[in-house]
Coordinates of C-alpha atoms and ligand atoms in Angstrom, one line a residue:
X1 CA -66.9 61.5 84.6
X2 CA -63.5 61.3 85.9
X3 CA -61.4 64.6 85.8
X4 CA -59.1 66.1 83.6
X5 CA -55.4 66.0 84.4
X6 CA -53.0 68.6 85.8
X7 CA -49.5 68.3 86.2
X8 CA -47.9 66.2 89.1
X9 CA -44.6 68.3 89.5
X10 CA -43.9 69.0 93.3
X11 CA -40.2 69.4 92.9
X12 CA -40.4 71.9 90.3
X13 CA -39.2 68.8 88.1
X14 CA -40.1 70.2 84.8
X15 CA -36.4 72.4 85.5
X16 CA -34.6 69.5 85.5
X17 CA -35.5 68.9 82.0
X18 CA -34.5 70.7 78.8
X19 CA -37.1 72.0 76.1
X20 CA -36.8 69.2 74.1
X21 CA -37.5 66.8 77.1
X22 CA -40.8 68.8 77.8
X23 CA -41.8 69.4 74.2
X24 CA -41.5 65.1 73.7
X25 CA -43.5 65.0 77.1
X26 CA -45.9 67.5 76.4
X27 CA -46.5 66.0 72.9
X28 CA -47.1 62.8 74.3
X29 CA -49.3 63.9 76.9
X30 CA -51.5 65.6 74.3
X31 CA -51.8 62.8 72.6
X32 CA -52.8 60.5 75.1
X33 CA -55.7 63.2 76.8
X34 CA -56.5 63.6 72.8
X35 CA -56.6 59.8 71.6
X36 CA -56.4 57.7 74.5
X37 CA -58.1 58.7 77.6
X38 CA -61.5 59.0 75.6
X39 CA -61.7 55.6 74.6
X40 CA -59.4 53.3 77.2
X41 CA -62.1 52.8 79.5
X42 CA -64.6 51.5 76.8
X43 CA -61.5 49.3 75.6
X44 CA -60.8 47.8 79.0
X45 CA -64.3 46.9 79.6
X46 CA -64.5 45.1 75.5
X47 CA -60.8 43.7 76.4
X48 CA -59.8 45.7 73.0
X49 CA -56.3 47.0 72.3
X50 CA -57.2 49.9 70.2
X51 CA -54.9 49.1 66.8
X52 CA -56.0 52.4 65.4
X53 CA -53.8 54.6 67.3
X54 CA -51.0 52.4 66.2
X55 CA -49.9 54.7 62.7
X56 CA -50.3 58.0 64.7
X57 CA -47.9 56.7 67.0
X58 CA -45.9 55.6 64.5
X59 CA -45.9 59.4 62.4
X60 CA -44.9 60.7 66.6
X61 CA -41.7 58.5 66.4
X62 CA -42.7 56.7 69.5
X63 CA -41.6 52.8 68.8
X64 CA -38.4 52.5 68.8
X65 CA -38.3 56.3 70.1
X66 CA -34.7 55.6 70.8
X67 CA -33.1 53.7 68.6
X68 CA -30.9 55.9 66.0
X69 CA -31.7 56.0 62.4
X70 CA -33.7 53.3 60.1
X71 CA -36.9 55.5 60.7
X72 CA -36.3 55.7 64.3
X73 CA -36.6 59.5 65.9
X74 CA -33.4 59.0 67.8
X75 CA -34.8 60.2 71.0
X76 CA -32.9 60.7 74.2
X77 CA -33.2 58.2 76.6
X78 CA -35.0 60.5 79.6
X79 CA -37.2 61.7 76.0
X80 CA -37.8 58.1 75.6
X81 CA -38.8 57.7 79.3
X82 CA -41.1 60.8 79.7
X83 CA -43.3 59.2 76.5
X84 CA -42.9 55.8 78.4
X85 CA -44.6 57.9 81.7
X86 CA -47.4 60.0 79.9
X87 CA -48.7 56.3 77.9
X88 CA -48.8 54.2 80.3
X89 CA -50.6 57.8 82.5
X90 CA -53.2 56.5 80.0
X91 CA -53.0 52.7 80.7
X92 CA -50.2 50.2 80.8
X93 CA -51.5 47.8 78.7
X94 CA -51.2 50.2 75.9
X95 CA -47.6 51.3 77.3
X96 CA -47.0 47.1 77.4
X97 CA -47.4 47.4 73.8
X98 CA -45.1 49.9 73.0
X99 CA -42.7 48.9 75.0
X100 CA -42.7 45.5 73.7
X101 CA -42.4 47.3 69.9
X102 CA -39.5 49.0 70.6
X103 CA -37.6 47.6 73.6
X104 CA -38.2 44.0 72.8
X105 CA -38.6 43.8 69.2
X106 CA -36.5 46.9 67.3
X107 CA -34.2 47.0 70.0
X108 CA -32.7 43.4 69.5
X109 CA -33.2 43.8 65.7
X110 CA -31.2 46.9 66.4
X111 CA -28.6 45.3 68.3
X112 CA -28.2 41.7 67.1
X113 CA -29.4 41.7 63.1
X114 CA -27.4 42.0 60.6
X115 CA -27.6 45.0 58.2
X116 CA -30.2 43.2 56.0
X117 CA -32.4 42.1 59.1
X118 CA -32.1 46.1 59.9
X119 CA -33.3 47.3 56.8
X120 CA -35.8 44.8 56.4
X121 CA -37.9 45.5 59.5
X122 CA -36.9 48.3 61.2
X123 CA -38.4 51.3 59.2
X124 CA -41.9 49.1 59.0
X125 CA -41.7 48.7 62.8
X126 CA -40.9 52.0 63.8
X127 CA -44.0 53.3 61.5
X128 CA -46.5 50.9 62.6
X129 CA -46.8 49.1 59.6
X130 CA -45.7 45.7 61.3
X131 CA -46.0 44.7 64.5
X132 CA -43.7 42.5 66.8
X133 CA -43.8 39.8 69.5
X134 CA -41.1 38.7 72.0
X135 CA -41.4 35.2 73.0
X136 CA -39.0 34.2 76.0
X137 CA -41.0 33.2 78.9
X138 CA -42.5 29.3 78.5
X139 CA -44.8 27.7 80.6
X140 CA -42.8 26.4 83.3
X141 CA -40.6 28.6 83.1
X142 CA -40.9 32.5 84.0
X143 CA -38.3 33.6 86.1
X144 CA -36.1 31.3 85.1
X145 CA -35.9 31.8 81.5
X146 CA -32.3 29.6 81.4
X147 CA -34.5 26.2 82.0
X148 CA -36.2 27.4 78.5
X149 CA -37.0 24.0 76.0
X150 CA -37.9 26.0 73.1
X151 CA -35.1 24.1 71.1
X152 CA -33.6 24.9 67.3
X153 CA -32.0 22.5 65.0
X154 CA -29.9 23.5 61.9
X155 CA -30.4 21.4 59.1
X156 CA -28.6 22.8 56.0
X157 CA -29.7 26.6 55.1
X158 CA -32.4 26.2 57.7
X159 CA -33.6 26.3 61.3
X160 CA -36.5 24.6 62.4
X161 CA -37.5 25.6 66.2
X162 CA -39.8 23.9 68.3
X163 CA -41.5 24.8 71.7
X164 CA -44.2 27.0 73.7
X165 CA -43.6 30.2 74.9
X166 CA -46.8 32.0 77.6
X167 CA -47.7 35.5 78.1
X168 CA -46.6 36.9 74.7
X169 CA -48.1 40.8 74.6
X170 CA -49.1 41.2 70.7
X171 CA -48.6 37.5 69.8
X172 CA -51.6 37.1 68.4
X173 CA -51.5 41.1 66.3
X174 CA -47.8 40.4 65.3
X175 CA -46.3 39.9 61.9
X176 CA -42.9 38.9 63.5
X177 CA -42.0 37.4 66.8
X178 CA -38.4 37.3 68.4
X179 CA -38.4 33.9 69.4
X180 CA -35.7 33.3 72.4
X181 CA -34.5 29.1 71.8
X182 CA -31.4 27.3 72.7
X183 CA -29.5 25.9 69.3
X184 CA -28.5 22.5 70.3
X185 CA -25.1 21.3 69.4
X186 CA -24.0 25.2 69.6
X187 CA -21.4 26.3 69.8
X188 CA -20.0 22.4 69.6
X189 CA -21.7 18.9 69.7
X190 CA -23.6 18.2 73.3
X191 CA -24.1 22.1 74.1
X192 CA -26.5 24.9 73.6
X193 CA -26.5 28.4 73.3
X194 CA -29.7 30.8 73.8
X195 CA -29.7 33.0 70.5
X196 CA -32.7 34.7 68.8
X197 CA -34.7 34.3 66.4
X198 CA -37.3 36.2 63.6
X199 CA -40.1 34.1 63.2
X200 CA -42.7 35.7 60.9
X201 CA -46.0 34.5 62.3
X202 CA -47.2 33.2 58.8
X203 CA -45.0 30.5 58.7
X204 CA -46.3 27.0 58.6
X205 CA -46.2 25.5 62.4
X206 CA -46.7 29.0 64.4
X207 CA -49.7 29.3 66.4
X208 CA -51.0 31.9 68.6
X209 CA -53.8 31.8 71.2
X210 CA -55.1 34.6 73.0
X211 CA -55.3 34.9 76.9
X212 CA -58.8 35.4 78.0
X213 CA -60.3 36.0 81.4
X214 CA -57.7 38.4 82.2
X215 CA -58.7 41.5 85.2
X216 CA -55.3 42.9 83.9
X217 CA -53.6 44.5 80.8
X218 CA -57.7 43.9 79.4
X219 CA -56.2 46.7 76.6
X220 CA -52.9 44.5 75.4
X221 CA -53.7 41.8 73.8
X222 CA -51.6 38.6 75.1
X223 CA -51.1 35.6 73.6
X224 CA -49.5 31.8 74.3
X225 CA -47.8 30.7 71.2
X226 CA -46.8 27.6 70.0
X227 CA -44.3 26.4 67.0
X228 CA -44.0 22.7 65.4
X229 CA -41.3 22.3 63.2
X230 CA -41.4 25.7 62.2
X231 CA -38.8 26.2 59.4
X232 CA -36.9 29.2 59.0
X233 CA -34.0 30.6 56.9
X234 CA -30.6 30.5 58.6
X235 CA -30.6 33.9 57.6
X236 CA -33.6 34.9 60.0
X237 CA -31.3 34.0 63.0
X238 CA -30.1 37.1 64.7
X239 CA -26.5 36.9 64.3
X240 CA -25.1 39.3 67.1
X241 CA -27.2 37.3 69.6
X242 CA -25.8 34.3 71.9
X243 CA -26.0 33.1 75.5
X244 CA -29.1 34.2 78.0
X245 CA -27.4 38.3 78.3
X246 CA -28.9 38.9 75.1
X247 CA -32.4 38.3 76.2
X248 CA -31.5 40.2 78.8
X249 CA -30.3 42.8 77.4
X250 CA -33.2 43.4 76.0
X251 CA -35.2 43.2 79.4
X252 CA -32.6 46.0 80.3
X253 CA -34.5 48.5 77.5
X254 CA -37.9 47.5 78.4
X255 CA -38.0 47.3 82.7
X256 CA -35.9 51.0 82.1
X257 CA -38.7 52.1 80.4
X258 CA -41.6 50.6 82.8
X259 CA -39.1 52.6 86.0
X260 CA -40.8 55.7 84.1
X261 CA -44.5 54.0 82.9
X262 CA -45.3 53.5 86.5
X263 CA -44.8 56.9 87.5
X264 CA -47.1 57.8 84.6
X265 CA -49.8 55.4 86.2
X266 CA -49.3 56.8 89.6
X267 CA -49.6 60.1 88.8
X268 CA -53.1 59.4 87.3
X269 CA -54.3 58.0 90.5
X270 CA -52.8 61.0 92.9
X271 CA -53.8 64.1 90.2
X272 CA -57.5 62.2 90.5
X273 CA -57.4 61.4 94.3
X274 CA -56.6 65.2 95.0
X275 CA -59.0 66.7 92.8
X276 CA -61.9 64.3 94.2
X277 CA -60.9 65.2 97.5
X278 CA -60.8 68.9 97.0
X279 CA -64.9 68.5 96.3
X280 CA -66.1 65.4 98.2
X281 CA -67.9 66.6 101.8
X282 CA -68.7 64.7 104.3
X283 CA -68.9 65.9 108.0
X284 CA -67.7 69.2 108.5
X285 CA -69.6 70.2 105.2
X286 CA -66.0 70.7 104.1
X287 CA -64.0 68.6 101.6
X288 CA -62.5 65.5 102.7
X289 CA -58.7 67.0 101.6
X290 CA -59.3 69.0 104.8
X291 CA -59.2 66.1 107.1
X292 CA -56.1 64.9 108.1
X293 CA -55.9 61.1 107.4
X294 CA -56.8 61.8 103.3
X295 CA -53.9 64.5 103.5
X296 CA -51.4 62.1 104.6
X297 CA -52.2 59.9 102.3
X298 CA -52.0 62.5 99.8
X299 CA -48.5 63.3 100.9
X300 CA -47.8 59.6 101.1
X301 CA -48.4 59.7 96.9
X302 CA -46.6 63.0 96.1
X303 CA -43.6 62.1 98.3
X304 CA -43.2 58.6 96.5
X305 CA -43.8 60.0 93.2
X306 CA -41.2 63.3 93.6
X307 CA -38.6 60.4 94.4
X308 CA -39.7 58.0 91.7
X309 CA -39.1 61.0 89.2
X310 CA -35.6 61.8 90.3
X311 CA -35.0 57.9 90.3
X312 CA -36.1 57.9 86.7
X313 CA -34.4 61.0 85.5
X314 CA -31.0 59.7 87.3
X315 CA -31.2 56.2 85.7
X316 CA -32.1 58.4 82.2
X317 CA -29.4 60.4 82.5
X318 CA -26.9 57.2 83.6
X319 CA -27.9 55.6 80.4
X320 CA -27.4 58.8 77.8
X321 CA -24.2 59.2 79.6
X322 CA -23.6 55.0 78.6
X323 CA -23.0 54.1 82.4
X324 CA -26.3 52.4 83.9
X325 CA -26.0 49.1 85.0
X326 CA -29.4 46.7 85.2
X327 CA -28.9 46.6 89.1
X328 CA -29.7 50.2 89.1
X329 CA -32.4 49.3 86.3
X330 CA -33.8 46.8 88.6
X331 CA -33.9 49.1 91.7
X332 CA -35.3 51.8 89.5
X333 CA -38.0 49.1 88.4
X334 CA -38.9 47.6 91.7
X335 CA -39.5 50.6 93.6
X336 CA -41.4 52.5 90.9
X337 CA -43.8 50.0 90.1
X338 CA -44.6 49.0 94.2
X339 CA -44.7 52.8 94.3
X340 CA -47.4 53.1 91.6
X341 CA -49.2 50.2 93.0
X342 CA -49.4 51.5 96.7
X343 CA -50.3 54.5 95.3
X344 CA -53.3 53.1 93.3
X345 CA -54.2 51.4 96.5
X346 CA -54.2 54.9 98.1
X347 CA -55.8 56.6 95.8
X348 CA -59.0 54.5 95.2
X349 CA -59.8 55.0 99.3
X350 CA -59.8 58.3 99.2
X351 CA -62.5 57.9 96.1
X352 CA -64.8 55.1 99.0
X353 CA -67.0 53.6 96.8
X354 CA -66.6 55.9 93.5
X355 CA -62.9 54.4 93.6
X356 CA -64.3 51.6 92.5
X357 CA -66.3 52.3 89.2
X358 CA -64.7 52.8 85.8
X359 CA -65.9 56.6 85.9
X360 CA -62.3 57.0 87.3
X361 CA -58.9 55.3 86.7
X362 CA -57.9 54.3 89.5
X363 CA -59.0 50.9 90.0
X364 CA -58.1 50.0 86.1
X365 CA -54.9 50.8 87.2
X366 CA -54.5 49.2 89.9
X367 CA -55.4 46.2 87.9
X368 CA -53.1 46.6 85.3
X369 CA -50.2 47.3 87.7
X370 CA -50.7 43.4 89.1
X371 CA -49.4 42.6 85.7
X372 CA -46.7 45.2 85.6
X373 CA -45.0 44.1 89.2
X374 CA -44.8 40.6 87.9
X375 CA -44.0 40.7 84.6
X376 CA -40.0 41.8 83.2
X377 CA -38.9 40.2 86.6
X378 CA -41.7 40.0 89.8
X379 CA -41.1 42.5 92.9
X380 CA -39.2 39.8 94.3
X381 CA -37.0 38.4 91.4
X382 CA -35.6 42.1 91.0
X383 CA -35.0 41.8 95.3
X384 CA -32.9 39.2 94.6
X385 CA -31.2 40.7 91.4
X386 CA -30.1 43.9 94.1
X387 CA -29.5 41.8 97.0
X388 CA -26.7 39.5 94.7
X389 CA -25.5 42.7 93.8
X390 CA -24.8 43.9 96.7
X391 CA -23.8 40.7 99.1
X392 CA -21.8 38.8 96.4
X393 CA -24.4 35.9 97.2
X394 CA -27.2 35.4 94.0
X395 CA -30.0 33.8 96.2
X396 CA -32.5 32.2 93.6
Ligands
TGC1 P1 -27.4 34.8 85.3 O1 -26.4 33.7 85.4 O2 -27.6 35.7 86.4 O3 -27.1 35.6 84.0 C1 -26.8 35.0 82.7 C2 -25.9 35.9 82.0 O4 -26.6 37.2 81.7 C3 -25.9 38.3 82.4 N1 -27.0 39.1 83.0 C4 -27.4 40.2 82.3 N2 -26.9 40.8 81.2 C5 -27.5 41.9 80.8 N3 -28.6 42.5 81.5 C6 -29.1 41.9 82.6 N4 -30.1 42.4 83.2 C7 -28.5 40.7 83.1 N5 -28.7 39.9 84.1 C8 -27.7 38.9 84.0 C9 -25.0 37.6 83.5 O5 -23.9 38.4 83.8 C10 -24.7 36.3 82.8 O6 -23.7 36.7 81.8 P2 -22.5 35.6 81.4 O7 -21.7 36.4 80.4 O8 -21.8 35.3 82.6 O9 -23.2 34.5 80.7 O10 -28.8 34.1 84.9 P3 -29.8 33.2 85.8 O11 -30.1 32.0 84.9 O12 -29.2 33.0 87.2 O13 -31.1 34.0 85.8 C11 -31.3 35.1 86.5 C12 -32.2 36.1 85.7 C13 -31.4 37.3 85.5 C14 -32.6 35.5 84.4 C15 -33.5 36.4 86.5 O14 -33.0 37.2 87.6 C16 -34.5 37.3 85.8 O15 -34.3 38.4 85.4 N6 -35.7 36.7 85.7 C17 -36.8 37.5 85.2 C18 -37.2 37.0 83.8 C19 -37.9 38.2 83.1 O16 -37.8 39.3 83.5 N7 -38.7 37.9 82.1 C20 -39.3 38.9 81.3 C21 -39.9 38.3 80.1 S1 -40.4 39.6 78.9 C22 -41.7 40.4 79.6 O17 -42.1 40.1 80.7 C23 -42.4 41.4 78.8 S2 -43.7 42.1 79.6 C24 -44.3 43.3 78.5 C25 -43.7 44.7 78.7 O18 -42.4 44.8 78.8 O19 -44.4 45.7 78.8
FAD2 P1 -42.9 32.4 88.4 O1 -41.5 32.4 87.9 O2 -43.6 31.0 88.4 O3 -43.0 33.0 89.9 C1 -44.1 32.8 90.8 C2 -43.7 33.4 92.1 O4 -42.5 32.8 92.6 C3 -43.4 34.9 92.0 O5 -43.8 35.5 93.2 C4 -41.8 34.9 92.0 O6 -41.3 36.1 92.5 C5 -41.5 33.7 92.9 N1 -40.2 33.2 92.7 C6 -39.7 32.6 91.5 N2 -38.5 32.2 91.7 C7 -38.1 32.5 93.0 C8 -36.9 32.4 93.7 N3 -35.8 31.9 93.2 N4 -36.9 32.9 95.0 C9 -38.0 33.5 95.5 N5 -39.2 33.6 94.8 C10 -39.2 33.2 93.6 N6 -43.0 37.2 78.8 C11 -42.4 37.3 77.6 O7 -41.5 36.6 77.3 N7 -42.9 38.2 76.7 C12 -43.9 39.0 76.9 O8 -44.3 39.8 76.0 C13 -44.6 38.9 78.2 N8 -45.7 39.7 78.4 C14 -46.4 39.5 79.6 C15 -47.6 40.1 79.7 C16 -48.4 39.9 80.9 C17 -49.7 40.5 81.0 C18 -47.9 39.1 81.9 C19 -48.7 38.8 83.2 C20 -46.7 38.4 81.7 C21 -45.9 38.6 80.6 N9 -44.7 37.9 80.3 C22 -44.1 38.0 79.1 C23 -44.3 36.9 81.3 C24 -43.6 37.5 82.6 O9 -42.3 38.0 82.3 C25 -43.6 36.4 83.6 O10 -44.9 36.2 84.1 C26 -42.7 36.8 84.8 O11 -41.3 36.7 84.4 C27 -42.9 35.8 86.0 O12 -42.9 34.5 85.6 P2 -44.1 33.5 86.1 O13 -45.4 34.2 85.8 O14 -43.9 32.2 85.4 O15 -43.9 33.4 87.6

């Protein structure tokens, strides 16, 4: 069942974009009603992330999307963004995964590895043919990812990490994880300095174990992993990285990114909310987009998404033109994703009781979007992010 989508543009958006924009969007939207949207509702169900669109994906330039050269199609940012929408209009457990490809794994490659590290992993990543992992959240500690004890040790040409790290998307499908530790006696006896790390997942020490029982993200896999006296060449440090900014930095890429994902996700749930409503009856004999409660409700969802998309589009354009800062990023973030998740809400009472199968999308996206408004910094962490911005007084 469910219907097929038509484009959410009440603003006349699509004029704000160039060709190329709509010919990335429109490629990626094809793709998704082509490849995804046939099989993600079996997937959710089996809890399945389905690997085999990974090397299509890869041939569409979409991981990495835009990063510049090393195989990477050197996309934009608003390019990179409207793929980010039209996936994660599909499911954001699948967006999850490419944004943890290319935001959290080729991006810090990209920034913070040497040459070598560059050539080394960055064309295989950017077709597919390996996977990555970003390990930076631990068990006790989420939004505080300074109190980390993942903890690395030089000793001669080596490094030998220890630690946990929870809620890793792809740990368990990756050949490489970043792993996020503090270097003790760095830069000087006594201290420590966060820095990164390439860990390939076959080293002696790594584990990963899956999460199960997840109502969330059922189509990402995610993973805790765990490393004892995992040794790993110096050379496997990234060299550009040091202090906690360059895990955040990377959070920058990837929460940019999810701003436009959510919008993807709402627009699912309003294009399927209006067309249900246009032939549902009850009373009147008329459809229920004739009464007045669903249409406001209706108007709610477009209103929240035309603003979403010019919030997108403006942080896009900010970071093309090199001047977005991550309080815009977080801003951009936090309203998108409440938006996307207040439309879901909407959207599944106007289906009643159909809202609540999987013969529509609604409710798997509502699901998913639980995980997307906590992970990359909760609703509330990103409040807090703003409201130090703006008062001059950081309240965590
Ligand atoms: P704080 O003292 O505020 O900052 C430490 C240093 O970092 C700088 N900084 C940033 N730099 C770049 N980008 C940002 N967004 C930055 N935020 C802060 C800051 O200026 C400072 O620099 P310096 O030079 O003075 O050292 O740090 P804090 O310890 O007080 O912590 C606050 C913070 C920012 C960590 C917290 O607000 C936060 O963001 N927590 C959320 C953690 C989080 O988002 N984790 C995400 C894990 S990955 C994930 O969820 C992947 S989900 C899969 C998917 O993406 O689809
Ligand atoms: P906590 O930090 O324990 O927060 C719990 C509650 O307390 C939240 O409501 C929070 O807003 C609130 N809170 C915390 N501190 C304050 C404060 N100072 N003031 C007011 N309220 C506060 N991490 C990775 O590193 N890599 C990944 O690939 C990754 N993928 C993920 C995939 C999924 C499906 C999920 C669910 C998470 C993933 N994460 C990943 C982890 C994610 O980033 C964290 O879950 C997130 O940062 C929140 O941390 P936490 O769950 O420990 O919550």
């Amino acid at each position: 069942m469910g219907f097929k989508f038509q484009n959410v543009d009440f603003l006349k958006f699509d004029t704000l974009l160039n060709e190329d924009e709509r010919l990335v969007r429109d490629t990626a939207r094809a793709f998704v009603e082509d490849n995804l949207v046939p099989i993600i509702e079996d997937c959710f169900r089996e809890g399945r992330f389905p690997r085999e669109l990974v090397p299509q994906m890869g041939e569409l330039g979409f991981f990495g999307a835009n990063l510049h050269g090393y195989g990477c199609a050197g996309m934009s940012n608003v390019e990179y963004g409207l793929v980010m929408q039209e996936l994660e209009r599909g499911d954001s457990g699948f967006r999850s995964f490419v944004s943890v490809q290319s935001a959290l794994v080729m991006y810090p490659i990209y920034t913070f590895g040497s040459e070598e590290q560059k050539q080394k992993w960055l064309p295989d990543l950017a077709s597919g043919r390996k996977l990555g992992c970003f390990g930076l959240t631990e068990p006790g500690f989420g939004s505080n990812p300074g109190g980390m004890t993942t903890r690395a040790r030089k000793v001669g040409d080596e490094y030998i990490l220890n630690g946990e790290k929870m809620w890793i998307t792809s740990g368990n499908i990756a050949d490489v994880a970043i792993i996020w530790a503090k270097v003790v006696d760095d830069p000087e006896p006594g201290k420590e300095t966060v820095r990164g790390f390439l860990v390939e997942t076959d080293r002696p020490g790594f584990r990963a174990d899956e999460v199960h029982g997840k109502w969330s993200l059922r189509a990402s896999v995610t993973s805790g992993l765990s490393l004892q006296d995992v040794h790993i060449p110096a050379s496997n440090l990234l060299p550009g990285s040091g202090g906690l900014k360059s895990p955040l930095m990377c959070l920058n890429q990837a929460r940019y990114g999810i701003s436009w994902g959510a919008i993807g996700a709402a627009m699912s749930c309003y294009d399927t909310a209006l067309q249900y409503a246009k032939t549902r009856k009850q009373f009147r004999n008329e459809p229920i987009a004739s009464h007045q409660l669903i249409q406001e409700k209706l108007v709610w969802m477009i209103s929240e998404i035309s603003k979403a998309q010019l919030l997108s589009l403006h942080a896009g354009r900010l970071k093309d033109a090199g001047t977005l800062t991550h309080e815009i990023i977080s801003l951009a973030k936090r309203n998108n994703v409440w938006m996307a998740l207040e439309c879901a809400r909407m959207a599944r009472q106007v289906l009643g009781a159909n809202g609540i199968t999987e013969d529509y999308p609604i409710m798997r996206h509502m699901m998913n979007l639980e995980s997307v408004i906590t992970y990359e910094g909760t609703h509330d962490i990103h409040a807090l992010i703003i409201g130090g911005h703006i008062t001059g007084s950081p309240a965590f």
